[in-house]
Tab-separated table of C-alpha atoms in Angstrom:
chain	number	residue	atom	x	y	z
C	1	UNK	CA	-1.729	-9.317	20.606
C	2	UNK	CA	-1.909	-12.997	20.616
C	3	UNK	CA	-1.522	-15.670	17.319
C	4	UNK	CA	-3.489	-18.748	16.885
C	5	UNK	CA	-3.196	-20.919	14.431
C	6	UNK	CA	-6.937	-22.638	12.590
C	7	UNK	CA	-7.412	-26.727	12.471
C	8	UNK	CA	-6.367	-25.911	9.093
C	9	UNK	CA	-3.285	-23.924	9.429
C	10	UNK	CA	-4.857	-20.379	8.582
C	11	UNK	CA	-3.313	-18.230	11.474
C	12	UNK	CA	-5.233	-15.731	13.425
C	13	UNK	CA	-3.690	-11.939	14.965
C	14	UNK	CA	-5.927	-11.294	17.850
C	15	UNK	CA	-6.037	-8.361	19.776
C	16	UNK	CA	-8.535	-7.523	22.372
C	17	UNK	CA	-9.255	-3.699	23.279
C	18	UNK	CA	-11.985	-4.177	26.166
C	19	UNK	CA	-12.346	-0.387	26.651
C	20	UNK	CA	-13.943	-0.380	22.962
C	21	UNK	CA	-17.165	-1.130	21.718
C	22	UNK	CA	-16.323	-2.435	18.290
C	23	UNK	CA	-14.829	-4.927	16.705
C	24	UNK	CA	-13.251	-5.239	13.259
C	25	UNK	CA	-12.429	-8.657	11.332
C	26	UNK	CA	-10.128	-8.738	8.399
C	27	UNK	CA	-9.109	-11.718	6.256
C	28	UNK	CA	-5.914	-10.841	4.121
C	29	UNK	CA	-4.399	-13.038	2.024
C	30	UNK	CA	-0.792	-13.138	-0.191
C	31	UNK	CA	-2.721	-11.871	-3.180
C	32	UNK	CA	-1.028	-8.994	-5.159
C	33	UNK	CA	1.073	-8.025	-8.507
C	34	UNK	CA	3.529	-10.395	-7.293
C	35	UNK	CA	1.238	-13.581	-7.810
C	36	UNK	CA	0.241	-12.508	-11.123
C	37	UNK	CA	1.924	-12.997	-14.481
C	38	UNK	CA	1.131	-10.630	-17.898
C	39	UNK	CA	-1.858	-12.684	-18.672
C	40	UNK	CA	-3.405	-12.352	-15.712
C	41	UNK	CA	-2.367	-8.949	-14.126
C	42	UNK	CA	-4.862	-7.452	-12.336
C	43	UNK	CA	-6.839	-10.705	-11.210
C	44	UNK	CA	-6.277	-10.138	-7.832
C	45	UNK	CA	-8.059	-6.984	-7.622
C	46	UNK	CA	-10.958	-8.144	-9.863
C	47	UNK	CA	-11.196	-10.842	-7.654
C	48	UNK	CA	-11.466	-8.060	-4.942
C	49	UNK	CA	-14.857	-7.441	-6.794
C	50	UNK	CA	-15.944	-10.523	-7.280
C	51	UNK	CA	-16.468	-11.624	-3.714
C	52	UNK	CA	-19.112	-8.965	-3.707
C	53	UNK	CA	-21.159	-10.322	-6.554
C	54	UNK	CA	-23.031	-13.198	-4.648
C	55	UNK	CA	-22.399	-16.361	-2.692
C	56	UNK	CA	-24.826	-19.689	-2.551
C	57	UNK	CA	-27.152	-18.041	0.173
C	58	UNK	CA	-26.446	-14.599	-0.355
C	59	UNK	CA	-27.265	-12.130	-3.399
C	60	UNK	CA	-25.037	-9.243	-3.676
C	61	UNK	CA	-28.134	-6.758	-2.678
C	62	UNK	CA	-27.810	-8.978	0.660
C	63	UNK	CA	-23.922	-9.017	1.094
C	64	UNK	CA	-24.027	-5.082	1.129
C	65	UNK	CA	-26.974	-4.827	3.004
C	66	UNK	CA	-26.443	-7.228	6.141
C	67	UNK	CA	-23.753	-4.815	7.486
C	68	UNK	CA	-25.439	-1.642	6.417
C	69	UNK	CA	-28.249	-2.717	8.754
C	70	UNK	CA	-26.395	-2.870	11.293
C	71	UNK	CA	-24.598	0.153	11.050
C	72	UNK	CA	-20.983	-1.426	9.865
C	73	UNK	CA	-18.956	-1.051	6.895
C	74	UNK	CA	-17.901	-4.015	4.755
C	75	UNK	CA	-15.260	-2.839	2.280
C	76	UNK	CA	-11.835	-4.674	0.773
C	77	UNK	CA	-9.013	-3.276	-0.894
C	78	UNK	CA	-5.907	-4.723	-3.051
C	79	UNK	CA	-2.187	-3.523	-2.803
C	80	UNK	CA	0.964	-4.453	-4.774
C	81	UNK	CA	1.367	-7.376	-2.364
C	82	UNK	CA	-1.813	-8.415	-0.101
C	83	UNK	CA	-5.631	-8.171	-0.943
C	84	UNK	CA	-8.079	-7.558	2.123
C	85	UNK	CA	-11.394	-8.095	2.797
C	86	UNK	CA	-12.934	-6.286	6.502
C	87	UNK	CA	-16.202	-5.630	8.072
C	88	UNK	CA	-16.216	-2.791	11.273
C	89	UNK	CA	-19.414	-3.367	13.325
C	90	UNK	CA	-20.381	-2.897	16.942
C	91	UNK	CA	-19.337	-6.036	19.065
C	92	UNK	CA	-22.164	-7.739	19.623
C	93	UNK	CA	-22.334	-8.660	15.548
C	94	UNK	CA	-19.463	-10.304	15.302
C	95	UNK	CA	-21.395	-13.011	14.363
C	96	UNK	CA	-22.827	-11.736	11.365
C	97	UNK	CA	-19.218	-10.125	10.222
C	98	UNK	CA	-17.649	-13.352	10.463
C	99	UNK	CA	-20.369	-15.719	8.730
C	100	UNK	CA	-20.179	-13.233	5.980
C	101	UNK	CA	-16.242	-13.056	5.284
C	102	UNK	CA	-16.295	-16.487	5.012
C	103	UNK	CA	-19.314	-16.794	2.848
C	104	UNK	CA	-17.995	-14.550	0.667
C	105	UNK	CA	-14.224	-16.130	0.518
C	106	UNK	CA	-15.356	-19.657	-0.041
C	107	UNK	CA	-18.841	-19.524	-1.196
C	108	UNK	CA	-18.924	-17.227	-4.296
C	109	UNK	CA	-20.816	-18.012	-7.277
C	110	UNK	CA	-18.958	-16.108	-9.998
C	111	UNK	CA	-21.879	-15.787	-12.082
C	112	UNK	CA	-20.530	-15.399	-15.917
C	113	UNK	CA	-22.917	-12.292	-16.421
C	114	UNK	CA	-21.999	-11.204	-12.926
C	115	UNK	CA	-18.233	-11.422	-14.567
C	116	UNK	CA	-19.321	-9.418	-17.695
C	117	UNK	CA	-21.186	-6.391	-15.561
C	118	UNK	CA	-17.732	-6.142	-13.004
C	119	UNK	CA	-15.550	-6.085	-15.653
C	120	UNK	CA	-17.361	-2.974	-17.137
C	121	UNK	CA	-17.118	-1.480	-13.233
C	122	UNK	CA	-13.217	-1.966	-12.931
C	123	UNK	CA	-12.824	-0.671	-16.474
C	124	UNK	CA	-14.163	2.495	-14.992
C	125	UNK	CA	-12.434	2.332	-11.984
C	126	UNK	CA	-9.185	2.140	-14.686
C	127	UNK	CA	-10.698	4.883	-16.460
C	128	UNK	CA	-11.055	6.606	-13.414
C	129	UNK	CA	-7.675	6.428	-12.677
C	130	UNK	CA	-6.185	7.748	-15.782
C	131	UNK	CA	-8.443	10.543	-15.360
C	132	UNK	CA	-6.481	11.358	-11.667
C	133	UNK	CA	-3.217	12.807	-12.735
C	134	UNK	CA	-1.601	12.280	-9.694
C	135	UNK	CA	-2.439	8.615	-9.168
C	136	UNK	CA	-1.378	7.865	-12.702
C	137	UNK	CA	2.211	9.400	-12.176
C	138	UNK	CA	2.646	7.382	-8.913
C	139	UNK	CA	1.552	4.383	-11.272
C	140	UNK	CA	3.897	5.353	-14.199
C	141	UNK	CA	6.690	5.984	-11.396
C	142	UNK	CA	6.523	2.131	-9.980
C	143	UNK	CA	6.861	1.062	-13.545
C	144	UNK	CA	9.748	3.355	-13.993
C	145	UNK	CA	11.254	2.391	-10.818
C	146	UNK	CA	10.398	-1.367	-10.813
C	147	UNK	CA	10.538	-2.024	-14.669
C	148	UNK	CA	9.732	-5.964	-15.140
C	149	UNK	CA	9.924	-6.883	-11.856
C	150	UNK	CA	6.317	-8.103	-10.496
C	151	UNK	CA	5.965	-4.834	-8.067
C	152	UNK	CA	6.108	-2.932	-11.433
C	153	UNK	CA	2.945	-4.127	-13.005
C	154	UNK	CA	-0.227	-2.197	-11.938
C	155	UNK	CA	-3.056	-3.350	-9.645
C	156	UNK	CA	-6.048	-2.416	-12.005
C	157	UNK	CA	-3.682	-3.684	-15.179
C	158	UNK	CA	-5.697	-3.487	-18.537
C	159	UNK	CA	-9.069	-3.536	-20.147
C	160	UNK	CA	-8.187	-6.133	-22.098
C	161	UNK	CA	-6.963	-7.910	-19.252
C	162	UNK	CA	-9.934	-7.358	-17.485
C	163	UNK	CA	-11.876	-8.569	-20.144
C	164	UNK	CA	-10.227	-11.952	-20.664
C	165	UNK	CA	-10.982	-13.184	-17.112
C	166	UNK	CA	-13.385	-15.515	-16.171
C	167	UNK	CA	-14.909	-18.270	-13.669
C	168	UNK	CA	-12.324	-21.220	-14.848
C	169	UNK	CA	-9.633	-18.593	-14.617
C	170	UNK	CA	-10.499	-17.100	-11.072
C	171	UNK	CA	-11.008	-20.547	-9.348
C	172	UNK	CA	-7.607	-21.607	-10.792
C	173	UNK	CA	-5.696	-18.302	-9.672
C	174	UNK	CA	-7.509	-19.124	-5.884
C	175	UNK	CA	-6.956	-22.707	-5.712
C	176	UNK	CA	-2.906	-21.512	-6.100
C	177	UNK	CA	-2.779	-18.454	-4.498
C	178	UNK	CA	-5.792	-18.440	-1.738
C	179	UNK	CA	-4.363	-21.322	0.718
C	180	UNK	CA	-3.940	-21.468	4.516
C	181	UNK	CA	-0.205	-20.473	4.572
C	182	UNK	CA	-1.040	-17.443	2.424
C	183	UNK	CA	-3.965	-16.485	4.679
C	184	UNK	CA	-4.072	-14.374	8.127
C	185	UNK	CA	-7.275	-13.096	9.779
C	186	UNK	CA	-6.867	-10.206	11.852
C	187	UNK	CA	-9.332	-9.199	14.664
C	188	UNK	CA	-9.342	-6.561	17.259
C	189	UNK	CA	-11.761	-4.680	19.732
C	190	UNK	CA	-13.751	-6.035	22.244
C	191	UNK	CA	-15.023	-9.759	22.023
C	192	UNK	CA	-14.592	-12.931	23.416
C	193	UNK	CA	-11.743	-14.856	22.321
C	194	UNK	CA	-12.283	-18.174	22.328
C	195	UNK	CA	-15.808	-17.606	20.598
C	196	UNK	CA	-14.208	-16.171	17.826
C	197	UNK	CA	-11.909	-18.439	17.483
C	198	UNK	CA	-14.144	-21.430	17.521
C	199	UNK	CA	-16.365	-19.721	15.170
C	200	UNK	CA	-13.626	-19.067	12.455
C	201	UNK	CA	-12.812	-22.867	12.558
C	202	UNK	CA	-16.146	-23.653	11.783
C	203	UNK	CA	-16.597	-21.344	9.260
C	204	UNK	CA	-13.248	-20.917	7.492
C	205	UNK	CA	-12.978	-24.038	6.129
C	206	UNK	CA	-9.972	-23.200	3.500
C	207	UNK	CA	-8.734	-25.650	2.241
C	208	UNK	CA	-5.090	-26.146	-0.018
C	209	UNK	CA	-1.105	-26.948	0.649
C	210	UNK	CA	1.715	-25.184	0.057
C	211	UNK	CA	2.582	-21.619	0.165
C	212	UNK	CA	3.041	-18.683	-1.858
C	213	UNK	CA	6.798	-17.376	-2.478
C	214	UNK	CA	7.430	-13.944	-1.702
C	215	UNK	CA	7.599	-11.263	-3.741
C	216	UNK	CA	11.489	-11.638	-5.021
C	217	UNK	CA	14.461	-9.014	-4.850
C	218	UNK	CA	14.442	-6.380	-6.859
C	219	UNK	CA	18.377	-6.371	-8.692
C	220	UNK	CA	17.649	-3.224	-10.487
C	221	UNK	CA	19.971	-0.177	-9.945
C	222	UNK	CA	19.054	2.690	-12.308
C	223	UNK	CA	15.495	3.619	-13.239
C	224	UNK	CA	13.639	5.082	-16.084
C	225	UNK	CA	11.785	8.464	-16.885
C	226	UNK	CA	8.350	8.711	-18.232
C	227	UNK	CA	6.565	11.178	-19.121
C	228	UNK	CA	2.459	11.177	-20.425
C	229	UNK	CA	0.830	13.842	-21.944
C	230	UNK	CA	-2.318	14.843	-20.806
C	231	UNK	CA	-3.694	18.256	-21.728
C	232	UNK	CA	-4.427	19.700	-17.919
C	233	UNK	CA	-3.508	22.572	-16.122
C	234	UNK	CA	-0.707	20.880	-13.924
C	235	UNK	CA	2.831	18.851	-14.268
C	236	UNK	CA	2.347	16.365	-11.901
C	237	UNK	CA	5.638	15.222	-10.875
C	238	UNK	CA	7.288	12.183	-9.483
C	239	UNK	CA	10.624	11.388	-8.022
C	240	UNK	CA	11.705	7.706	-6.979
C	241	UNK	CA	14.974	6.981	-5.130
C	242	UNK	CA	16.085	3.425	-4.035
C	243	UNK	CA	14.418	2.691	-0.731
C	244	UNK	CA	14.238	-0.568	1.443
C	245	UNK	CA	11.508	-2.947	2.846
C	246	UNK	CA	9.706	-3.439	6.056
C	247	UNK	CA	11.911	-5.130	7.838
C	248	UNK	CA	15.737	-3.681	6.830
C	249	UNK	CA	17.912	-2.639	9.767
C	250	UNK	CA	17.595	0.990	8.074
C	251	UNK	CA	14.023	1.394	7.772
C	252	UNK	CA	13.183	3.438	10.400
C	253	UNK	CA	16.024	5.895	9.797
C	254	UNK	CA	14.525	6.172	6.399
C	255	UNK	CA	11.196	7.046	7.240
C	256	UNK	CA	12.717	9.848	9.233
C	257	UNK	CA	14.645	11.332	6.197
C	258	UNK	CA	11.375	11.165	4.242
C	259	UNK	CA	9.504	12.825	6.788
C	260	UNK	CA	12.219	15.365	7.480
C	261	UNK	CA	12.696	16.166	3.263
C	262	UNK	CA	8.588	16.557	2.846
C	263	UNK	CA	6.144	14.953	5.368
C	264	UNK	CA	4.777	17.927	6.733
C	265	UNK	CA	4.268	21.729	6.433
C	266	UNK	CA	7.014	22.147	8.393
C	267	UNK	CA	9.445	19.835	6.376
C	268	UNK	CA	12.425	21.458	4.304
C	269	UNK	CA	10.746	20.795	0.513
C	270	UNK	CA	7.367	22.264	1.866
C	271	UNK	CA	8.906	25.143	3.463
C	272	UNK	CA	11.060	25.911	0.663
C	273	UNK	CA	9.198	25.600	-2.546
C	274	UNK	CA	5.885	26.949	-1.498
C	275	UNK	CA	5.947	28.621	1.711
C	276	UNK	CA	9.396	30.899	0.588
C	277	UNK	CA	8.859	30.329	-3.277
C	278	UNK	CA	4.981	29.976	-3.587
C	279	UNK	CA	5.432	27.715	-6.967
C	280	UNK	CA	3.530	24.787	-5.958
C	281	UNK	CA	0.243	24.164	-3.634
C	282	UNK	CA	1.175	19.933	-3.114
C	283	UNK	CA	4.702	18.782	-2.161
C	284	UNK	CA	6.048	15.805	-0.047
C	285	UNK	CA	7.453	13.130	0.289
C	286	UNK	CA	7.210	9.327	1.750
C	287	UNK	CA	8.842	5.881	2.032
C	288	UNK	CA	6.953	3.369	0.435
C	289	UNK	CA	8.018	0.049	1.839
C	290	UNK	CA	7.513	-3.341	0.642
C	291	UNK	CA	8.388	-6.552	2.322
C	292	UNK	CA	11.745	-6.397	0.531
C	293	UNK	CA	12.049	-3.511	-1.391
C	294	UNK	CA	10.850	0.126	-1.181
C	295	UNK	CA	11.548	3.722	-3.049
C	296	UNK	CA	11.072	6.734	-1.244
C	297	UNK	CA	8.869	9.166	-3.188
C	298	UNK	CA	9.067	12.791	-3.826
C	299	UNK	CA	5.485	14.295	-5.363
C	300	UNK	CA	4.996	18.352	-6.743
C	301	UNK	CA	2.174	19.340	-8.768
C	302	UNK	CA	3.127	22.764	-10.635
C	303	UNK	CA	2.074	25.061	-13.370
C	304	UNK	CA	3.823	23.684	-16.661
C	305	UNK	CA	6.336	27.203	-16.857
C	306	UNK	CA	7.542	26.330	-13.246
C	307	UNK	CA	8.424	22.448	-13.432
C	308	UNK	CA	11.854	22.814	-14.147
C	309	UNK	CA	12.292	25.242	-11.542
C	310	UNK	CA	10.549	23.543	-9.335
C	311	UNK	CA	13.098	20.556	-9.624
C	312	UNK	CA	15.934	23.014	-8.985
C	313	UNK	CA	14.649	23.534	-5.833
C	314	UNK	CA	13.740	19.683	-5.210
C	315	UNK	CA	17.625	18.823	-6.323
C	316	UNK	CA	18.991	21.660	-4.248
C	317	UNK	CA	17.454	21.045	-1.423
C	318	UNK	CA	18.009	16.912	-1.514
C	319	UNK	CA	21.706	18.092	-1.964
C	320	UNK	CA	22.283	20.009	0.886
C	321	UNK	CA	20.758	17.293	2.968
C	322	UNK	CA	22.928	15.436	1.494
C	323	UNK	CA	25.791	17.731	2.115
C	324	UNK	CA	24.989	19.012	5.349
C	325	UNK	CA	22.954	16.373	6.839
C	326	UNK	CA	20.187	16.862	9.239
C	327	UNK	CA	19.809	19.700	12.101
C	328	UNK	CA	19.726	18.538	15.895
C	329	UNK	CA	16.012	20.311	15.881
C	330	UNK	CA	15.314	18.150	12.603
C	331	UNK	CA	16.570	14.852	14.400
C	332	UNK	CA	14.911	15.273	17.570
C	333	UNK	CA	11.294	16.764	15.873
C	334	UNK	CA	11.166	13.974	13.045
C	335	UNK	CA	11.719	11.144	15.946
C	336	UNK	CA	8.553	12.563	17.816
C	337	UNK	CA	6.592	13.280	14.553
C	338	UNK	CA	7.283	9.346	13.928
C	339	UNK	CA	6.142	8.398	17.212
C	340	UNK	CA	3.254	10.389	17.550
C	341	UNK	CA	2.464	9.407	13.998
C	342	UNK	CA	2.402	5.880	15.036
C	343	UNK	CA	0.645	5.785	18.036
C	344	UNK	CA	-2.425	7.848	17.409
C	345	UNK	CA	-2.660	5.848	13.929
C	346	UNK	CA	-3.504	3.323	15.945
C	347	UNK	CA	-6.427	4.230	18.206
C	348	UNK	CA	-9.471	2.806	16.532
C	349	UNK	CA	-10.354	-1.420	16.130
C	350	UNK	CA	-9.854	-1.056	12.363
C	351	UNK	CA	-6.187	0.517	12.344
C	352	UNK	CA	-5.189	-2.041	14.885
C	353	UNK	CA	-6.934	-4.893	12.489
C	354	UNK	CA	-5.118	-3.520	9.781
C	355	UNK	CA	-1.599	-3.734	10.851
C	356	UNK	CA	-1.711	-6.770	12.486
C	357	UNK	CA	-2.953	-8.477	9.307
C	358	UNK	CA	-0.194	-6.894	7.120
C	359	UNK	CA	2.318	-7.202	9.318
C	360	UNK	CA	1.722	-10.961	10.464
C	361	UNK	CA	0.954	-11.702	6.810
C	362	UNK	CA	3.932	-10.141	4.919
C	363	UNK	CA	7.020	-10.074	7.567
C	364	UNK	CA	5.472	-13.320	9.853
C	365	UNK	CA	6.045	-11.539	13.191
C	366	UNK	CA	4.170	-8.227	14.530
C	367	UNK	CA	6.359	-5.799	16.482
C	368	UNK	CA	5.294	-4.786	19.710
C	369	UNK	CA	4.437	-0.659	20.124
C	370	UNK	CA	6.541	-0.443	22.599
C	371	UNK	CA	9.179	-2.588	20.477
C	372	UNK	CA	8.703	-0.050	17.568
C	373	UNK	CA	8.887	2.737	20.196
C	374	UNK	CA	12.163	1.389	21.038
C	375	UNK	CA	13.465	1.290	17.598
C	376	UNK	CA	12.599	4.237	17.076
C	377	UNK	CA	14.186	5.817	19.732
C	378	UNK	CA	17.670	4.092	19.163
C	379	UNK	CA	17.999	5.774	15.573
C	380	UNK	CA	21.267	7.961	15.655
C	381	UNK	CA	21.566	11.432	13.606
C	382	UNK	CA	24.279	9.923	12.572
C	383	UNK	CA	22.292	6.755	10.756
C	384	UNK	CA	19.988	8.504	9.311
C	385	UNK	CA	22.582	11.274	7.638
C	386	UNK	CA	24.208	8.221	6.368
C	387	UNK	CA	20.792	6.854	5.331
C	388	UNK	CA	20.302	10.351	3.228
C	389	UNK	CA	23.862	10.025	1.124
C	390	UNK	CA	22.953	6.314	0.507
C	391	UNK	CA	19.118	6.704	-0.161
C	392	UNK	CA	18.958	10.288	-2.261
C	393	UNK	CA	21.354	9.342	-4.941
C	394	UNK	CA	20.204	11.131	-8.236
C	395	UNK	CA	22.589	8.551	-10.434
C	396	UNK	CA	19.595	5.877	-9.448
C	397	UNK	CA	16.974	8.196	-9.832
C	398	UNK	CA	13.391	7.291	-11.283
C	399	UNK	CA	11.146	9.685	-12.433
C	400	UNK	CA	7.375	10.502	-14.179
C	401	UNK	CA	5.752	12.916	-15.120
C	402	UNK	CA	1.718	13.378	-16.347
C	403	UNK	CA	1.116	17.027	-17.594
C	404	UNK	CA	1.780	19.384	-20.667
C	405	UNK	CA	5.905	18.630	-20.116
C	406	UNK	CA	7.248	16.791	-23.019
C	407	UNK	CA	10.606	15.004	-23.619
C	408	UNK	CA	11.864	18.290	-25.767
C	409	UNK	CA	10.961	20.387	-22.581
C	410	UNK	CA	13.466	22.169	-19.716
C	411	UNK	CA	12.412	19.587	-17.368
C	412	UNK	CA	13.171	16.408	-18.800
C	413	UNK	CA	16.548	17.537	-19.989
C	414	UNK	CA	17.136	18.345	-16.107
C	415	UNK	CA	16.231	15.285	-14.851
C	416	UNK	CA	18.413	13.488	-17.627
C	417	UNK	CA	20.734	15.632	-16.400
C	418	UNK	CA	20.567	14.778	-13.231
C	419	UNK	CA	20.620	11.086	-13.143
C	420	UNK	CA	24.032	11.461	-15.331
C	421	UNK	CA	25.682	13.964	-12.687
């Protein structure tokens, strides 16, 4: 992979993959909870929207079908700290996928009544949300976690929010936040360099100064519980322990332990609560890493009767990890699980476009595979049981729930429990 730098300081992750027949183009940009304030959470992501709505030459009905013709996929997406916008297409369009990113980026009308009709869309999409237990206890579980600190607000915020925005208000938040230093375009597959390169300095014509500050430290030690009600058939439960970002020393070792605890069918948590125990059909667990913060996540979704027993299990089984630390089979399996997991997650244009971009964006410098390979590799046993003891500490535990469970109920009283052990 190779990184150029625009006429106008936007820099550019290339990668070329001549055996392919694709190419995919993605511009991401420094756009997430952490550039947003109360007023204006969720901007980022309606922005997301927005650049769908219509540009000077192009209606919307011609954005989404200039790629469908073609037999690509246009799509974007927004996360707690990056916003992305990425067309897939055969190679010899790369034309047409780059003209249109940068259409859409710099030449969008935001139409007032296209404004009012979006806003009713992502007020579904909110909707839609709240309607998805599990999502919404993964949501309620950042805010726990994260409390005031920008990584705790939402991505789809509120409808009120949502409401409130308009064109003065979007142009503003783009003028500060969209500017070269904040912006990386990632390409990979099989094209010719230089063309694309040339082309992107004609087209992306960005301008701005300055940069973005990163998303800050989070100095918070103990988190919160909450639990919604929601009259459904399932508690859908979430446990948050302290984690780290991308780029600590420990991250890798981490990843392991999360994988190890509930990554698979064969991990310990989905061997022991519903292969031996048969009390839950979803269990595991994952790292979620930031660029400087992370919380590794434990997920069960259980009949209301069996929640609290369910966390027995969860505890028990985090304690003797704790306890006993990992088995040599454990070590050696969760280091080629890892591997594996990386490499073949990275066999198409678009999954190579997509960490690239995130990576170049958010940590400035994109490891080569066979320089995460290596890291990978050098993890001890030892590092990660030390990882576990550090990492699973109930005493910092964050926790939410969305079901029948109330705070009178077994399972909050155990989890209260727990965090004062």
């Amino acid at each position: 992979m190779q990184v150029y730098k625009l006429n106008n300081g936007i820099r550019v992750a290339s990668e070329k993959l001549p055996y392919l027949k694709s190419i995919s183009v993605g511009i991401w940009v420094g756009a997430g909870c952490f550039t947003e304030n109360e007023k204006n959470n969720g901007i980022s992501h309606f922005i997301e929207h927005m650049l769908f709505k219509g540009t000077k030459k192009r209606s919307a009905a011609e954005i989404a079908g200039c790629i469908d013709a073609l037999g690509g996929v246009l799509n974007a997406f927004t996360a707690k700290e990056c916003t992305c916008f990425y067309v897939n297409i055969l190679s010899e369009h790369y034309g047409v996928a780059i003209d249109l990113l940068c259409d859409m980026l710099i030449n969008s009308r935001f139409d007032k009544d296209d404004i009012a009709r979006e806003a009713g869309v992502v007020c579904e999409e909110i909707a839609m949300v709240e309607d998805t237990p599990d999502d919404l206890a993964n949501e309620n579980l950042a805010r726990a976690y994260y409390g005031s600190h920008p990584l705790g607000q939402t991505i789809f915020c509120s409808a009120e929010n949502v409401r409130s925005f308009s064109a003065d208000m979007i142009k503003e938040y783009m003028n500060r936040v969209y500017v070269p230093e904040n912006i990386v375009v990632s390409v990979a597959g099989n094209y010719d360099e230089k063309a694309v390169i040339d082309m992107l300095n004609e087209k992306l014509t960005v301008k701005g100064f300055g940069s973005v500050e990163k998303c800050p430290l989070l100095k918070k030690e103990k988190g919160d519980i909450i639990f919604v009600q929601k009259d459904i058939e399932q508690v859908n439960l979430c446990l948050g322990f302290p984690g780290m970002g991308q780029t600590a020393e420990n991250y890798f070792a981490a990843t392991m332990a999360g994988n190890i605890l509930g990554g698979g069918m064969s991990s310990r948590l989905f061997q022991r609560v519903r292969e031996k125990n048969g009390m839950t059909y979803a269990i595991y667990s994952y790292l979620a890493a930031n660029v400087n913060s992370g919380m590794l996540t434990v997920y069960a979704g259980m009949n209301q009767n069996q929640a609290a027993d369910v966390l027995d299990l969860i505890a028990d089984e985090i304690e003797a990890m704790r306890r006993s630390g990992i088995t040599d089979k454990e070590y050696t399996e969760a280091k080629e699980q890892l591997k594996g997991g990386f490499v073949l997650g990275l066999e198409s244009a678009g999954a190579r476009m997509n960490r690239n971009g995130k990576v170049l964006l958010l940590n400035g410098r994109v490891l080569t595979q066979e320089e995460v390979l290596r890291e990978i590799s050098d993890v001890s046993k030892e590092e990660i049981n030390k990882t576990v003891a550090g990492m699973l500490d109930f005493s910092r535990l964050s926790a939410a729930s969305v079901g029948r469970c109330s705070r009178g109920d077994a399972l909050y009283k155990k989890l209260t429990a727990l965090k004062n052990c």
